[in-house]
PDB file of C-alpha atoms in Angstrom:
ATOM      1  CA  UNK A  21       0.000   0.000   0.000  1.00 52.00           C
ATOM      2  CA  UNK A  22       2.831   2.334   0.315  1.00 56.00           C
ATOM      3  CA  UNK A  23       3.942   2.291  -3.031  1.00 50.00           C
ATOM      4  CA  UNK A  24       0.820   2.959  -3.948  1.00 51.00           C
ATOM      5  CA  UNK A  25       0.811   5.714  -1.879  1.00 55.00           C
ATOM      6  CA  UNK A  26       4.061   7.005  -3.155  1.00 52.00           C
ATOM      7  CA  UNK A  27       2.817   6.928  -6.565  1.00 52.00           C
ATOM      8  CA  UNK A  28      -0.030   8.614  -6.140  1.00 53.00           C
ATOM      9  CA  UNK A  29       1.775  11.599  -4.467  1.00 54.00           C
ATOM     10  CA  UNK A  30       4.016  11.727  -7.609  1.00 53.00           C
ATOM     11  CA  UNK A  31       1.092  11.869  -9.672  1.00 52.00           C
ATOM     12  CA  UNK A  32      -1.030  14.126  -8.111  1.00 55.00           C
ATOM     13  CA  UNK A  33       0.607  17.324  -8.766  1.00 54.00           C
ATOM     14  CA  UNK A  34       0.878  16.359 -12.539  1.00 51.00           C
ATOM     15  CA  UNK A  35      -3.124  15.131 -11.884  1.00 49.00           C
ATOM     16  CA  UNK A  36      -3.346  18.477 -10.893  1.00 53.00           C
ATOM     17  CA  UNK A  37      -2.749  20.503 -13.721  1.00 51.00           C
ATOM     18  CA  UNK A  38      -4.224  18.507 -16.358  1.00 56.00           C
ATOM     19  CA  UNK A  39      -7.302  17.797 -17.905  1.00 70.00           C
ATOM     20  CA  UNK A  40      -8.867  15.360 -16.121  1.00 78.00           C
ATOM     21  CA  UNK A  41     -11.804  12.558 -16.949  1.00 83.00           C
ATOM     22  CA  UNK A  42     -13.563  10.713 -14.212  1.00 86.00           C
ATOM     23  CA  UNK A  43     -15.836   7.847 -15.137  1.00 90.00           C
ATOM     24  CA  UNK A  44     -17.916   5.718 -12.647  1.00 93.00           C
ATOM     25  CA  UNK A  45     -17.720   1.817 -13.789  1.00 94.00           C
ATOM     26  CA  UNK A  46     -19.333  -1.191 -13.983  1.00 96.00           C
ATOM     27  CA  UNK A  47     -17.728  -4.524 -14.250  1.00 96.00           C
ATOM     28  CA  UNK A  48     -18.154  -8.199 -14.548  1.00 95.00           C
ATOM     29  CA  UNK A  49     -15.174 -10.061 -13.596  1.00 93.00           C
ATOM     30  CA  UNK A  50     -13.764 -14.057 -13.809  1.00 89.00           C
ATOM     31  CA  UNK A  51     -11.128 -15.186 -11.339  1.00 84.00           C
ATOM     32  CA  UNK A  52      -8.924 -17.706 -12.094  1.00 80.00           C
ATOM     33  CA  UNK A  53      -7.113 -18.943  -8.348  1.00 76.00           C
ATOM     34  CA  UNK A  54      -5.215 -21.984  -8.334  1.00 74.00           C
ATOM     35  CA  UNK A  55      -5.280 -22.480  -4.174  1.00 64.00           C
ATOM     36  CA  UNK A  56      -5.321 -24.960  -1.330  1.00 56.00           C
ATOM     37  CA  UNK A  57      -4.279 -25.205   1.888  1.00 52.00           C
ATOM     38  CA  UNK A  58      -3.058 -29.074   1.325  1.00 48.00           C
ATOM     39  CA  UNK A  59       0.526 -30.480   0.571  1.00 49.00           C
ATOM     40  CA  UNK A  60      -1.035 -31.763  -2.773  1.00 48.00           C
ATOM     41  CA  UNK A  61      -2.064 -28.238  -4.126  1.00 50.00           C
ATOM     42  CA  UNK A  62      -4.732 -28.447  -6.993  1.00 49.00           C
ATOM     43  CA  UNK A  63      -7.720 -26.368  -7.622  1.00 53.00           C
ATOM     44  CA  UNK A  64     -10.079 -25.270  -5.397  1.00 56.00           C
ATOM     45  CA  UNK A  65     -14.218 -24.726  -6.365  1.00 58.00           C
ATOM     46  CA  UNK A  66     -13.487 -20.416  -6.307  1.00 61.00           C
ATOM     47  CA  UNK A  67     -16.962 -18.451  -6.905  1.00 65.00           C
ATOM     48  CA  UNK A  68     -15.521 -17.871 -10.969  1.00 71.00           C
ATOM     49  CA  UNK A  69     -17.807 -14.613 -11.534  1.00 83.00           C
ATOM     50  CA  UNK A  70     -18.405 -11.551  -8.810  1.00 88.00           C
ATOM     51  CA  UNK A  71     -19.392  -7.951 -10.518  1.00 91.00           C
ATOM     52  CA  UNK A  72     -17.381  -4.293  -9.280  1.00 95.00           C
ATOM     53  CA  UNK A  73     -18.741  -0.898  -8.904  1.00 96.00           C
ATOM     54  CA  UNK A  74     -15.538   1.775  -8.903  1.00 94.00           C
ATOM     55  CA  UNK A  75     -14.431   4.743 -10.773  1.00 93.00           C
ATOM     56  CA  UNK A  76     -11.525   5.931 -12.942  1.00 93.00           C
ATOM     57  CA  UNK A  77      -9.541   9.147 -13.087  1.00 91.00           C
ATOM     58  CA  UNK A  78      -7.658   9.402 -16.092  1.00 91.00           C
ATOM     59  CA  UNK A  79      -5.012  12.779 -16.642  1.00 89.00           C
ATOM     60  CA  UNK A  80      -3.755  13.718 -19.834  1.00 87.00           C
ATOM     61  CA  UNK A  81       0.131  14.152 -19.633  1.00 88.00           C
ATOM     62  CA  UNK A  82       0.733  14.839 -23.224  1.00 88.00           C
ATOM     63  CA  UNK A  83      -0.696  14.491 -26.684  1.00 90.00           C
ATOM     64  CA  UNK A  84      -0.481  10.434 -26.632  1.00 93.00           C
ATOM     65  CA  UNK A  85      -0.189   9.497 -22.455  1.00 94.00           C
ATOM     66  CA  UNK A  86      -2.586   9.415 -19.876  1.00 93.00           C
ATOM     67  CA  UNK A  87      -1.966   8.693 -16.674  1.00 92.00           C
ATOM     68  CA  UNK A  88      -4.825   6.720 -14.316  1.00 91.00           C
ATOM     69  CA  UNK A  89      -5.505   5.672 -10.799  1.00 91.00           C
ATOM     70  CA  UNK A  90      -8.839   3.600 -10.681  1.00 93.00           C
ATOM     71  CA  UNK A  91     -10.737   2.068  -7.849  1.00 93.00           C
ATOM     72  CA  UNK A  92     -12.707  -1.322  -7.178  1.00 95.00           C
ATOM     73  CA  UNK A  93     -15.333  -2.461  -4.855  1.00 95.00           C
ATOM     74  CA  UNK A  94     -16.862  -5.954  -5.432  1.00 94.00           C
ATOM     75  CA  UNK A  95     -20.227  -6.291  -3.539  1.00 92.00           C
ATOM     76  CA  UNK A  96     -20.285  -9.965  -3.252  1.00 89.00           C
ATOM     77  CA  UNK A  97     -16.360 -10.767  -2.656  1.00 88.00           C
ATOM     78  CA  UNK A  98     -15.072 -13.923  -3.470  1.00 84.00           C
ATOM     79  CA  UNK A  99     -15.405 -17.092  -2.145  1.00 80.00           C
ATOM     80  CA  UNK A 100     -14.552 -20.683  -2.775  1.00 75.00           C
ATOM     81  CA  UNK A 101     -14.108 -23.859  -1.545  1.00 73.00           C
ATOM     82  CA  UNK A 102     -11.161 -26.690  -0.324  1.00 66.00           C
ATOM     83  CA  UNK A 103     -12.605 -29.899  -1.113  1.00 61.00           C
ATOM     84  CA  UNK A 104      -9.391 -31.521  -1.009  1.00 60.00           C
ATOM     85  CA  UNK A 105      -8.702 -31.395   2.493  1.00 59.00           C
ATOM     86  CA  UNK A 106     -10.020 -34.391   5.222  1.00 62.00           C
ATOM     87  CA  UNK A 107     -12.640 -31.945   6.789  1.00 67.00           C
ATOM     88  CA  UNK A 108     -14.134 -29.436   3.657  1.00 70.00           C
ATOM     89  CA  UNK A 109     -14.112 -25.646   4.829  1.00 71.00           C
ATOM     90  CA  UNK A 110     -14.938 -22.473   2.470  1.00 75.00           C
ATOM     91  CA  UNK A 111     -13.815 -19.795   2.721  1.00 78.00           C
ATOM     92  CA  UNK A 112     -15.297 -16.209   1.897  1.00 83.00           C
ATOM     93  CA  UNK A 113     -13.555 -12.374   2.077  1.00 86.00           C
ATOM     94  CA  UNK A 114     -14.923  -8.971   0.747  1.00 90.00           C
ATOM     95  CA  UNK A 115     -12.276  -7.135  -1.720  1.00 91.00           C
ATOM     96  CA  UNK A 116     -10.919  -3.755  -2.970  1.00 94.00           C
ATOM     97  CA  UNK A 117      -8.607  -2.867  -5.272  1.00 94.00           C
ATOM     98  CA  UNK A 118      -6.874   0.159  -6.564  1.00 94.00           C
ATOM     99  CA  UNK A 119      -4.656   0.622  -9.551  1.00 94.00           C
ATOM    100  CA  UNK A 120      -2.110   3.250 -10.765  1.00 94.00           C
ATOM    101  CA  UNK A 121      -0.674   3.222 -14.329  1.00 94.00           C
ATOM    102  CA  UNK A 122      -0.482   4.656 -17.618  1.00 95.00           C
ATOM    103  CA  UNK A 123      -2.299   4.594 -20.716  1.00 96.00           C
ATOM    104  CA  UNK A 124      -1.211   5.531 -24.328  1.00 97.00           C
ATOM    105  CA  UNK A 125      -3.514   6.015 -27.282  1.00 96.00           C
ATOM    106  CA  UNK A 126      -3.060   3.740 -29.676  1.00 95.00           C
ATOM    107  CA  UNK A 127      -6.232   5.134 -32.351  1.00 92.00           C
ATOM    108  CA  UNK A 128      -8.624   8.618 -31.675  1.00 91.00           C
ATOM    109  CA  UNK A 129     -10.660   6.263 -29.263  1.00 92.00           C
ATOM    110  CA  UNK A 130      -8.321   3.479 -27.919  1.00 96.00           C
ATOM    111  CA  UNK A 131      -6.034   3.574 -25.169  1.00 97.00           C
ATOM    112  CA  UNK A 132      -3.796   0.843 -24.157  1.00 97.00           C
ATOM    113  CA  UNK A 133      -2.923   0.157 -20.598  1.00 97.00           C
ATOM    114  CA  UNK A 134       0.124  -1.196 -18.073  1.00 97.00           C
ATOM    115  CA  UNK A 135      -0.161  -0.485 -14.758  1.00 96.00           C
ATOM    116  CA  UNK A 136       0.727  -1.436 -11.174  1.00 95.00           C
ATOM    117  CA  UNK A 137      -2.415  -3.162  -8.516  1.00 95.00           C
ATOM    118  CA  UNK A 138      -3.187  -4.028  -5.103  1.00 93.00           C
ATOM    119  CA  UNK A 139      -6.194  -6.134  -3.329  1.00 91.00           C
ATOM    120  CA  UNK A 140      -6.946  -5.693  -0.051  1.00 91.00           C
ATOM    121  CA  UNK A 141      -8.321  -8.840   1.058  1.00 88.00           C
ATOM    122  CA  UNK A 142     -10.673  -7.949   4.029  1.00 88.00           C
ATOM    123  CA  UNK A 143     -13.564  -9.340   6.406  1.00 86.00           C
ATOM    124  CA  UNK A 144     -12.364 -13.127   5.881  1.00 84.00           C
ATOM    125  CA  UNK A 145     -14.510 -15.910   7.251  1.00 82.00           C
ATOM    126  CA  UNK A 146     -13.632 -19.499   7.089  1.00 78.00           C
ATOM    127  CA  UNK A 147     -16.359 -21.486   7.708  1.00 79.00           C
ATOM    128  CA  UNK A 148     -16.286 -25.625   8.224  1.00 75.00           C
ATOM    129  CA  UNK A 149     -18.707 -27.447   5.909  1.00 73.00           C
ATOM    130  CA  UNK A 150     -21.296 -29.259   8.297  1.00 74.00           C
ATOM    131  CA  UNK A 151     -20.337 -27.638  11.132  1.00 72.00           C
ATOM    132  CA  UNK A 152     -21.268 -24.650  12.994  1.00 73.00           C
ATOM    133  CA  UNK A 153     -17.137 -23.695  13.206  1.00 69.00           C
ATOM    134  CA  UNK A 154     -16.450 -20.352  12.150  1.00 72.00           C
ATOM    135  CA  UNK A 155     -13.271 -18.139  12.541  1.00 73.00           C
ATOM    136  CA  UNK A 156     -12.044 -15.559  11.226  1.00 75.00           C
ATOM    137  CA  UNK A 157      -8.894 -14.661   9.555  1.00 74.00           C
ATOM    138  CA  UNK A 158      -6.568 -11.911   8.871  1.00 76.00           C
ATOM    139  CA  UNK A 159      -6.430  -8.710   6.478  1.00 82.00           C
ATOM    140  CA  UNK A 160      -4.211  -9.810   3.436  1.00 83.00           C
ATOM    141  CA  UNK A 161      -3.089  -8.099   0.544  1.00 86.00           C
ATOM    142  CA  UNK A 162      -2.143  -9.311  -3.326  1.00 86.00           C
ATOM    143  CA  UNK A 163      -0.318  -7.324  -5.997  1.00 90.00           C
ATOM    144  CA  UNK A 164       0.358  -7.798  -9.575  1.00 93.00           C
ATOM    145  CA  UNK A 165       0.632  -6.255 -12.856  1.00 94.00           C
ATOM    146  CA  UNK A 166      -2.648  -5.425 -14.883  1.00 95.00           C
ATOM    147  CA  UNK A 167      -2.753  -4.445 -18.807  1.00 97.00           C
ATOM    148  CA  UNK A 168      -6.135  -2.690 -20.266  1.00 97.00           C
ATOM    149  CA  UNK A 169      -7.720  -1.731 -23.492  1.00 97.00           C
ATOM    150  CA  UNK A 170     -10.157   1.113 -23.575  1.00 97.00           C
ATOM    151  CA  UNK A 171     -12.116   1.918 -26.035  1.00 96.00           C
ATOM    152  CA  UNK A 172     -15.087   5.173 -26.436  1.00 93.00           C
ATOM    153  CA  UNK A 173     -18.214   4.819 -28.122  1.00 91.00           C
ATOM    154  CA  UNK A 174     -20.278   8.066 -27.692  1.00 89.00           C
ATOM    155  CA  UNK A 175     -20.743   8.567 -24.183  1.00 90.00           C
ATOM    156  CA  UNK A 176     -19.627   5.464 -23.101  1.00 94.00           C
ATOM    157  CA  UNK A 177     -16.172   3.577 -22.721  1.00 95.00           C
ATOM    158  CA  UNK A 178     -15.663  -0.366 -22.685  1.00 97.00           C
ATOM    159  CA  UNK A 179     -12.244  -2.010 -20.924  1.00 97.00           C
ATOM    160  CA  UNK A 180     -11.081  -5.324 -20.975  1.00 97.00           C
ATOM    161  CA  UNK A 181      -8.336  -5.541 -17.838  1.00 96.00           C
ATOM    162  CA  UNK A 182      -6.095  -8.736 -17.282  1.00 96.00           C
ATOM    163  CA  UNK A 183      -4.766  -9.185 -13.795  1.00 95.00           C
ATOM    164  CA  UNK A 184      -1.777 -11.283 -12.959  1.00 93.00           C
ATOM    165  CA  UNK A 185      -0.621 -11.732  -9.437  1.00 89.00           C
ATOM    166  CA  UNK A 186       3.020 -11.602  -8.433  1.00 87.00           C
ATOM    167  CA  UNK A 187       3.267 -12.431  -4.813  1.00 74.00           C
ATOM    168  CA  UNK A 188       1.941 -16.194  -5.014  1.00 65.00           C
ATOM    169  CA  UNK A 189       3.630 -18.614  -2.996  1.00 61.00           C
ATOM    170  CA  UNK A 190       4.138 -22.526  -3.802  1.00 50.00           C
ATOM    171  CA  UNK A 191       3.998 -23.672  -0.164  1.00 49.00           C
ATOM    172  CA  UNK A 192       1.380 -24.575   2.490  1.00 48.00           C
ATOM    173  CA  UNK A 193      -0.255 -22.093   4.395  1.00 47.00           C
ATOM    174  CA  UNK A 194       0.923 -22.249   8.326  1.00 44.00           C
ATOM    175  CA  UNK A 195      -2.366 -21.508   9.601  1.00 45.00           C
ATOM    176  CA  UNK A 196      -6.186 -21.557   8.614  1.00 49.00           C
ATOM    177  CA  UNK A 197      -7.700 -18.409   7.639  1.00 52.00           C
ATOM    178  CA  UNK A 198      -4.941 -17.793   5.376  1.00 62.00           C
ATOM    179  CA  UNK A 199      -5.197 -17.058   1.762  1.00 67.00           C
ATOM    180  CA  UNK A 200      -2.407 -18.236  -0.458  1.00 69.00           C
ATOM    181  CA  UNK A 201      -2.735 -18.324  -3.782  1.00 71.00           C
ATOM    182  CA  UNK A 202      -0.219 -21.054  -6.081  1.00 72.00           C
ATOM    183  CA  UNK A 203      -1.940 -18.128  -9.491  1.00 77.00           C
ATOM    184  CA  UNK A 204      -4.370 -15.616  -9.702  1.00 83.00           C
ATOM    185  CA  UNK A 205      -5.455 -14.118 -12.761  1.00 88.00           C
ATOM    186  CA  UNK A 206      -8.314 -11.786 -13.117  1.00 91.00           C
ATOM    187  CA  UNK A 207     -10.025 -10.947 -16.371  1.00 94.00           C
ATOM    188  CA  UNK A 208     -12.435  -7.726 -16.134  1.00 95.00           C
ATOM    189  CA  UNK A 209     -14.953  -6.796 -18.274  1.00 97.00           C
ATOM    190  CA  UNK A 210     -17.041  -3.346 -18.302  1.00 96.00           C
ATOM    191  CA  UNK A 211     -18.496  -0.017 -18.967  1.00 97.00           C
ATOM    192  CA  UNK A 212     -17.692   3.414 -17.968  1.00 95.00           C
ATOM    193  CA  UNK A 213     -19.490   6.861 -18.250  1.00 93.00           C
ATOM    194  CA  UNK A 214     -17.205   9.572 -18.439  1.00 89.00           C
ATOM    195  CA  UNK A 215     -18.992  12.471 -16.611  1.00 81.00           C
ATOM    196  CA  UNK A 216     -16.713  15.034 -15.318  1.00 67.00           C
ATOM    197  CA  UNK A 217     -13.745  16.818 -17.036  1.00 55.00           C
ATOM    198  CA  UNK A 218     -11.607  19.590 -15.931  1.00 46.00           C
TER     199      UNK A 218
END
């Protein structure tokens, strides 16, 4: 979080003094998570599909660049399930994410993406199947590397974002109500409606 933090102080002054395009969003989104808490690894049941509601700020820094910082709530979280283990459990968090990159236009109306992200994995519940044992785990958080394509029709922008996560781990967990991912990849689908320019 504090390198997203340090970015975003770099940027701002730039943010500033530029023209700059908010636009509320809408998004489906698939998650791909190879996880389990076993010795065996293997794929775990994750909820696939979960929709976001966030916005994007977008600053022109010259003719061609743009530079963006976006934000992500998903409403229903994730959750999935270890069916792998001896006794099943699922478990469930709520998520938010915030990116910072750049963007350069490739045509009038298309702008191509790289940029930097963080999750922030919070509320996390681990619950044992057929039991009434609940806990609750820590606050975690995931980074990787996202790429986008924008592109403006009228009023309204589509964006296609690939997430790939970078700190995944290829050992077991140490305790339950962990979260560690072997991959996560994140494909994100949506519309925008920019609204507000200065």
């Amino acid at each position: 979080m504090r390198v997203i933090l340090l970015i975003f102080l770099f940027l701002w002054p730039i943010m500033a003094f530029c023209q700059i395009t908010i636009s509320p969003r809408v998004s489906i989104n698939h998650n791909h998570f190879e996880w389990n808490n076993s010795d065996i690894g293997g794929f775990s049941d994750p909820q696939e599909w979960t929709f976001g509601l966030g916005v994007m700020s977008r600053a022109q820094l010259n003719d061609k660049i743009y530079g963006g910082l976006s934000f992500n709530y998903y409403p229903l979280g994730i959750s999935f399930t270890d069916l792998i283990v001896t006794q099943p459990y699922k478990i469930s968090a709520s998520i938010v994410d915030i990116k910072v990159g750049f963007e350069y236009q490739i045509y009038p109306n298309t702008l191509l993406g790289l940029g930097f992200e963080v999750e922030q994995y919070f509320q996390l519940q681990l619950e044992v199947i057929n039991s009434p044992d609940l806990r609750f785990g820590e606050n975690q958080k995931h980074f990787g590397f996202e790429t986008s394509i924008t592109h403006r029709f009228g009023r309204f922008e589509l964006f296609a974002d690939i997430f790939i996560g970078l700190n995944e781990v290829r050992r077991q967990s140490q305790f339950l109500g962990s979260i560690s991912f072997f991959s996560h990849k994140k494909l994100q689908l949506g519309v925008g409606i920019p609204i507000g320019k200065k």
